[in-house]
């Protein structure tokens, strides 16, 4: 049995991958992310794009204290020795002009290669390069962003009602998206395109974000990992010190913790 002190110690990982946080938007689940960052430490922290939503901030300014707290927490981890690599995405594409530079112990890169303890090489990219709408029809991507923002506002109201009823966070927008046939087909095509690029480069796998759909599976001999997002699913990809990778669903973890289930029945961030 673990003592109370041991339960309150942060879980330790070799690497953590986070993407699609979308700081600067009302849909960002900053409080959940802060809880995750406080309870999880790692040697390597990869920020895999769309950390700050520059698209939305250009239209109107929204930056509550919790969003500032997320930035400060990440910077503090970097100062204390965590190797933090920031790979900009399409929503924070302005940061791409600073690739190969370091700011406050955070290194900015267009992409990265992460090597696991067992020697596997993983390509780490945001993934918007494989989204044809973002690349070739930017106006349509921006229009889609407006529609997505509307769905997230509905999601916020929906979860406000759930909190009043004492129910945990649940993403209505993610549920609707994954029930739409075209969206499901887009996700499948995207995953295959990203895995194909990893295979072309001769690496063993790929870690990406962009589509807000956490997934880990083999695609034609390539390990495809998408670390999800902190708007809908509140997920992260973590690697342990033996090189095992898994997706952590933090909203589910918080709900289980709140329910006070026996430790053996809880999927903790560290087992």
Coordinates of C-alpha atoms in Angstrom, one line a residue:
X1 CA 0.0 0.0 0.0
X2 CA 1.2 3.5 -0.8
X3 CA 1.4 6.1 1.9
X4 CA -0.4 9.4 1.5
X5 CA 3.0 11.1 0.9
X6 CA 3.9 8.7 -1.9
X7 CA 0.5 9.3 -3.5
X8 CA 1.1 13.0 -3.6
X9 CA 4.6 12.7 -5.2
X10 CA 4.6 13.7 -8.9
X11 CA 4.7 10.8 -11.3
X12 CA 8.1 10.6 -13.1
X13 CA 8.4 9.8 -16.8
X14 CA 11.3 9.9 -19.3
X15 CA 9.3 12.0 -21.8
X16 CA 6.0 13.8 -22.0
X17 CA 4.4 15.0 -25.3
X18 CA 1.7 17.7 -25.2
X19 CA 0.1 19.5 -28.1
X20 CA -2.9 21.6 -29.1
X21 CA -3.3 23.4 -25.8
X22 CA -4.7 26.5 -27.5
X23 CA -3.8 29.1 -24.8
X24 CA -5.7 32.3 -25.5
X25 CA -9.0 30.6 -26.2
X26 CA -12.0 30.0 -23.9
X27 CA -11.9 26.3 -24.9
X28 CA -8.5 25.7 -23.4
X29 CA -8.7 23.5 -20.3
X30 CA -5.9 25.3 -18.5
X31 CA -6.8 24.2 -15.0
X32 CA -6.8 20.5 -16.0
X33 CA -3.4 21.0 -17.7
X34 CA -2.0 22.7 -14.6
X35 CA -3.1 19.8 -12.5
X36 CA -1.3 17.5 -14.9
X37 CA 1.9 19.5 -15.0
X38 CA 2.0 19.6 -11.2
X39 CA 1.5 15.9 -10.8
X40 CA 3.9 14.7 -13.6
X41 CA 7.6 15.3 -14.1
X42 CA 9.8 14.2 -17.0
X43 CA 13.4 14.4 -18.3
X44 CA 12.0 15.6 -21.7
X45 CA 9.0 17.7 -22.5
X46 CA 7.9 18.1 -26.1
X47 CA 5.4 20.8 -26.9
X48 CA 4.1 19.6 -30.2
X49 CA 2.4 22.7 -31.7
X50 CA -0.7 24.9 -31.2
X51 CA 0.4 25.8 -27.7
X52 CA -0.8 29.4 -28.1
X53 CA -3.6 30.1 -30.5
X54 CA -2.4 33.0 -32.5
X55 CA -5.3 32.8 -34.9
X56 CA -7.8 33.6 -32.1
X57 CA -5.6 36.1 -30.3
X58 CA -5.4 38.2 -33.5
X59 CA -9.2 38.5 -33.5
X60 CA -9.7 39.2 -29.8
X61 CA -7.6 39.1 -26.7
X62 CA -8.3 36.5 -24.1
X63 CA -5.6 35.6 -21.6
X64 CA -6.7 34.7 -18.0
X65 CA -4.3 34.1 -15.2
X66 CA -4.6 30.3 -15.6
X67 CA -3.1 30.6 -19.1
X68 CA -0.2 32.6 -17.7
X69 CA 0.2 30.0 -15.0
X70 CA 0.6 27.3 -17.7
X71 CA 3.4 29.2 -19.4
X72 CA 5.1 29.9 -16.1
X73 CA 4.9 26.3 -15.0
X74 CA 6.5 25.1 -18.3
X75 CA 9.3 27.7 -18.0
X76 CA 9.9 26.7 -14.4
X77 CA 10.3 23.0 -15.5
X78 CA 12.8 24.2 -18.1
X79 CA 14.8 26.2 -15.6
X80 CA 14.9 23.2 -13.2
X81 CA 16.5 20.9 -15.9
X82 CA 13.7 19.5 -18.0
X83 CA 14.7 19.4 -21.7
X84 CA 11.8 21.4 -23.2
X85 CA 11.5 21.4 -27.0
X86 CA 8.8 23.6 -28.6
X87 CA 7.7 22.6 -32.1
X88 CA 5.2 25.3 -33.4
X89 CA 2.0 24.3 -35.2
X90 CA -0.2 26.2 -37.6
X91 CA -2.0 28.2 -34.9
X92 CA 1.3 29.4 -33.5
X93 CA 3.1 29.5 -36.8
X94 CA 4.6 32.9 -36.0
X95 CA 7.1 31.1 -33.7
X96 CA 8.5 29.1 -36.7
X97 CA 10.7 32.1 -37.6
X98 CA 12.5 31.4 -34.3
X99 CA 13.3 27.7 -35.0
X100 CA 16.8 26.6 -33.8
X101 CA 16.8 29.4 -31.2
X102 CA 16.5 29.0 -27.4
X103 CA 14.3 31.3 -25.2
X104 CA 14.4 30.9 -21.4
X105 CA 15.8 27.3 -21.7
X106 CA 13.1 26.3 -24.2
X107 CA 14.5 25.3 -27.6
X108 CA 12.3 26.0 -30.6
X109 CA 12.5 23.5 -33.5
X110 CA 10.6 22.8 -36.6
X111 CA 10.6 19.1 -35.8
X112 CA 12.6 16.7 -33.6
X113 CA 13.8 13.1 -33.4
X114 CA 13.2 11.5 -30.1
X115 CA 15.1 8.3 -29.3
X116 CA 13.6 5.8 -26.9
X117 CA 15.8 3.8 -24.4
X118 CA 15.4 0.7 -26.6
X119 CA 16.8 2.6 -29.6
X120 CA 13.7 3.4 -31.6
X121 CA 13.6 6.8 -33.3
X122 CA 10.4 8.8 -33.3
X123 CA 9.8 11.8 -35.6
X124 CA 8.1 14.5 -33.6
X125 CA 6.1 17.0 -35.7
X126 CA 2.9 19.0 -35.3
X127 CA 1.3 17.5 -38.4
X128 CA -0.4 20.4 -40.1
X129 CA 1.9 19.8 -43.1
X130 CA -0.4 16.8 -43.9
X131 CA -3.6 18.7 -43.7
X132 CA -4.5 19.7 -47.2
X133 CA -7.1 22.3 -46.1
X134 CA -4.5 24.1 -43.9
X135 CA -1.9 24.0 -46.7
X136 CA -3.9 24.8 -49.8
X137 CA -7.2 26.5 -48.6
X138 CA -6.3 28.7 -45.7
X139 CA -9.6 30.6 -45.9
X140 CA -11.5 27.3 -45.5
X141 CA -9.3 26.4 -42.5
X142 CA -10.1 29.8 -40.8
X143 CA -13.8 29.3 -41.6
X144 CA -13.6 25.9 -40.0
X145 CA -11.9 27.4 -37.0
X146 CA -14.8 29.7 -36.5
X147 CA -17.2 26.7 -36.6
X148 CA -15.0 24.8 -34.2
X149 CA -14.9 27.7 -31.8
X150 CA -18.8 27.7 -31.8
X151 CA -18.8 24.0 -31.0
X152 CA -16.4 24.6 -28.2
X153 CA -18.6 27.4 -26.7
X154 CA -21.5 24.9 -26.7
X155 CA -19.1 22.4 -25.1
X156 CA -18.3 25.0 -22.3
X157 CA -22.0 25.6 -21.6
X158 CA -22.6 21.8 -21.6
X159 CA -19.8 21.1 -19.1
X160 CA -20.9 24.1 -16.9
X161 CA -24.2 22.2 -16.5
X162 CA -22.4 19.0 -15.8
X163 CA -20.3 20.6 -13.0
X164 CA -23.5 22.0 -11.4
X165 CA -24.8 18.4 -11.4
X166 CA -21.5 17.1 -9.9
X167 CA -20.5 15.3 -13.0
X168 CA -16.9 15.2 -14.4
X169 CA -15.7 16.9 -17.6
X170 CA -16.9 15.2 -20.9
X171 CA -16.3 16.6 -24.4
X172 CA -19.5 17.0 -26.3
X173 CA -17.6 18.5 -29.3
X174 CA -15.3 15.4 -29.5
X175 CA -18.3 13.1 -29.3
X176 CA -20.0 14.9 -32.2
X177 CA -16.8 15.1 -34.3
X178 CA -16.1 11.4 -34.0
X179 CA -19.7 10.5 -35.1
X180 CA -19.5 12.5 -38.3
X181 CA -18.5 10.2 -41.2
X182 CA -16.4 12.8 -43.1
X183 CA -14.5 13.7 -39.9
X184 CA -13.7 10.0 -39.3
X185 CA -12.4 9.6 -42.8
X186 CA -10.3 12.8 -42.5
X187 CA -8.7 11.4 -39.3
X188 CA -8.0 8.1 -41.0
X189 CA -6.4 9.7 -44.1
X190 CA -4.3 12.1 -41.9
X191 CA -3.0 9.2 -39.8
X192 CA -1.9 7.2 -42.9
X193 CA -0.2 10.3 -44.4
X194 CA 1.8 11.0 -41.3
X195 CA 2.8 7.4 -40.9
X196 CA 3.8 7.3 -44.5
X197 CA 6.1 10.3 -44.0
X198 CA 7.7 8.6 -41.0
X199 CA 8.3 5.4 -43.0
X200 CA 9.8 7.5 -45.9
X201 CA 12.3 9.1 -43.4
X202 CA 13.3 5.7 -42.1
X203 CA 12.3 6.2 -38.5
X204 CA 10.4 3.7 -36.3
X205 CA 7.4 6.0 -35.4
X206 CA 6.0 9.4 -35.3
X207 CA 4.5 11.6 -32.6
X208 CA 2.1 14.4 -33.8
X209 CA -0.9 16.4 -32.8
X210 CA -3.1 18.8 -34.9
X211 CA -6.3 16.8 -35.3
X212 CA -7.3 16.7 -31.6
X213 CA -7.6 12.9 -31.6
X214 CA -5.4 10.9 -29.3
X215 CA -4.4 7.6 -30.8
X216 CA -1.5 5.1 -30.6
X217 CA -1.4 2.2 -33.1
X218 CA 0.8 0.5 -35.8
X219 CA 0.2 1.7 -39.4
X220 CA 2.0 -0.4 -42.0
X221 CA 4.9 -1.1 -39.6
X222 CA 5.2 2.4 -38.3
X223 CA 4.2 3.4 -34.7
X224 CA 1.7 6.3 -35.0
X225 CA 1.2 8.3 -31.9
X226 CA -1.1 11.4 -31.6
X227 CA -0.9 13.0 -28.2
X228 CA -4.4 14.6 -28.5
X229 CA -5.2 18.0 -27.1
X230 CA -6.2 20.1 -24.1
X231 CA -9.4 21.5 -25.5
X232 CA -11.5 18.4 -26.0
X233 CA -9.9 15.2 -24.7
X234 CA -7.2 16.5 -22.3
X235 CA -4.7 13.9 -23.1
X236 CA -0.9 13.5 -23.1
X237 CA 1.5 10.9 -24.5
X238 CA 4.0 9.7 -21.9
X239 CA 7.1 7.5 -22.1
X240 CA 8.4 5.5 -19.2
X241 CA 12.1 4.8 -18.5
X242 CA 11.9 1.4 -20.3
X243 CA 10.6 3.1 -23.5
X244 CA 7.0 2.1 -23.1
X245 CA 4.5 4.7 -24.5
X246 CA 0.9 5.3 -23.5
X247 CA -1.8 7.9 -23.7
X248 CA -2.9 9.5 -20.4
X249 CA -6.6 10.7 -20.3
X250 CA -6.3 13.3 -17.6
X251 CA -9.9 14.3 -17.3
X252 CA -10.7 10.6 -16.6
X253 CA -7.9 10.4 -14.1
X254 CA -9.2 13.4 -12.2
X255 CA -12.7 11.9 -12.1
X256 CA -11.4 8.6 -10.8
X257 CA -9.3 10.4 -8.2
X258 CA -12.3 12.4 -7.1
X259 CA -14.4 9.2 -6.8
X260 CA -11.9 7.8 -4.3
X261 CA -11.7 4.4 -5.9
X262 CA -9.2 1.9 -4.5
X263 CA -5.7 2.6 -5.9
X264 CA -5.7 -0.8 -7.7
X265 CA -8.7 0.2 -9.8
X266 CA -7.3 3.6 -10.9
X267 CA -5.3 4.2 -14.0
X268 CA -2.8 6.6 -12.6
X269 CA -0.3 8.6 -14.6
X270 CA 2.4 6.5 -13.0
X271 CA 1.7 2.9 -12.2

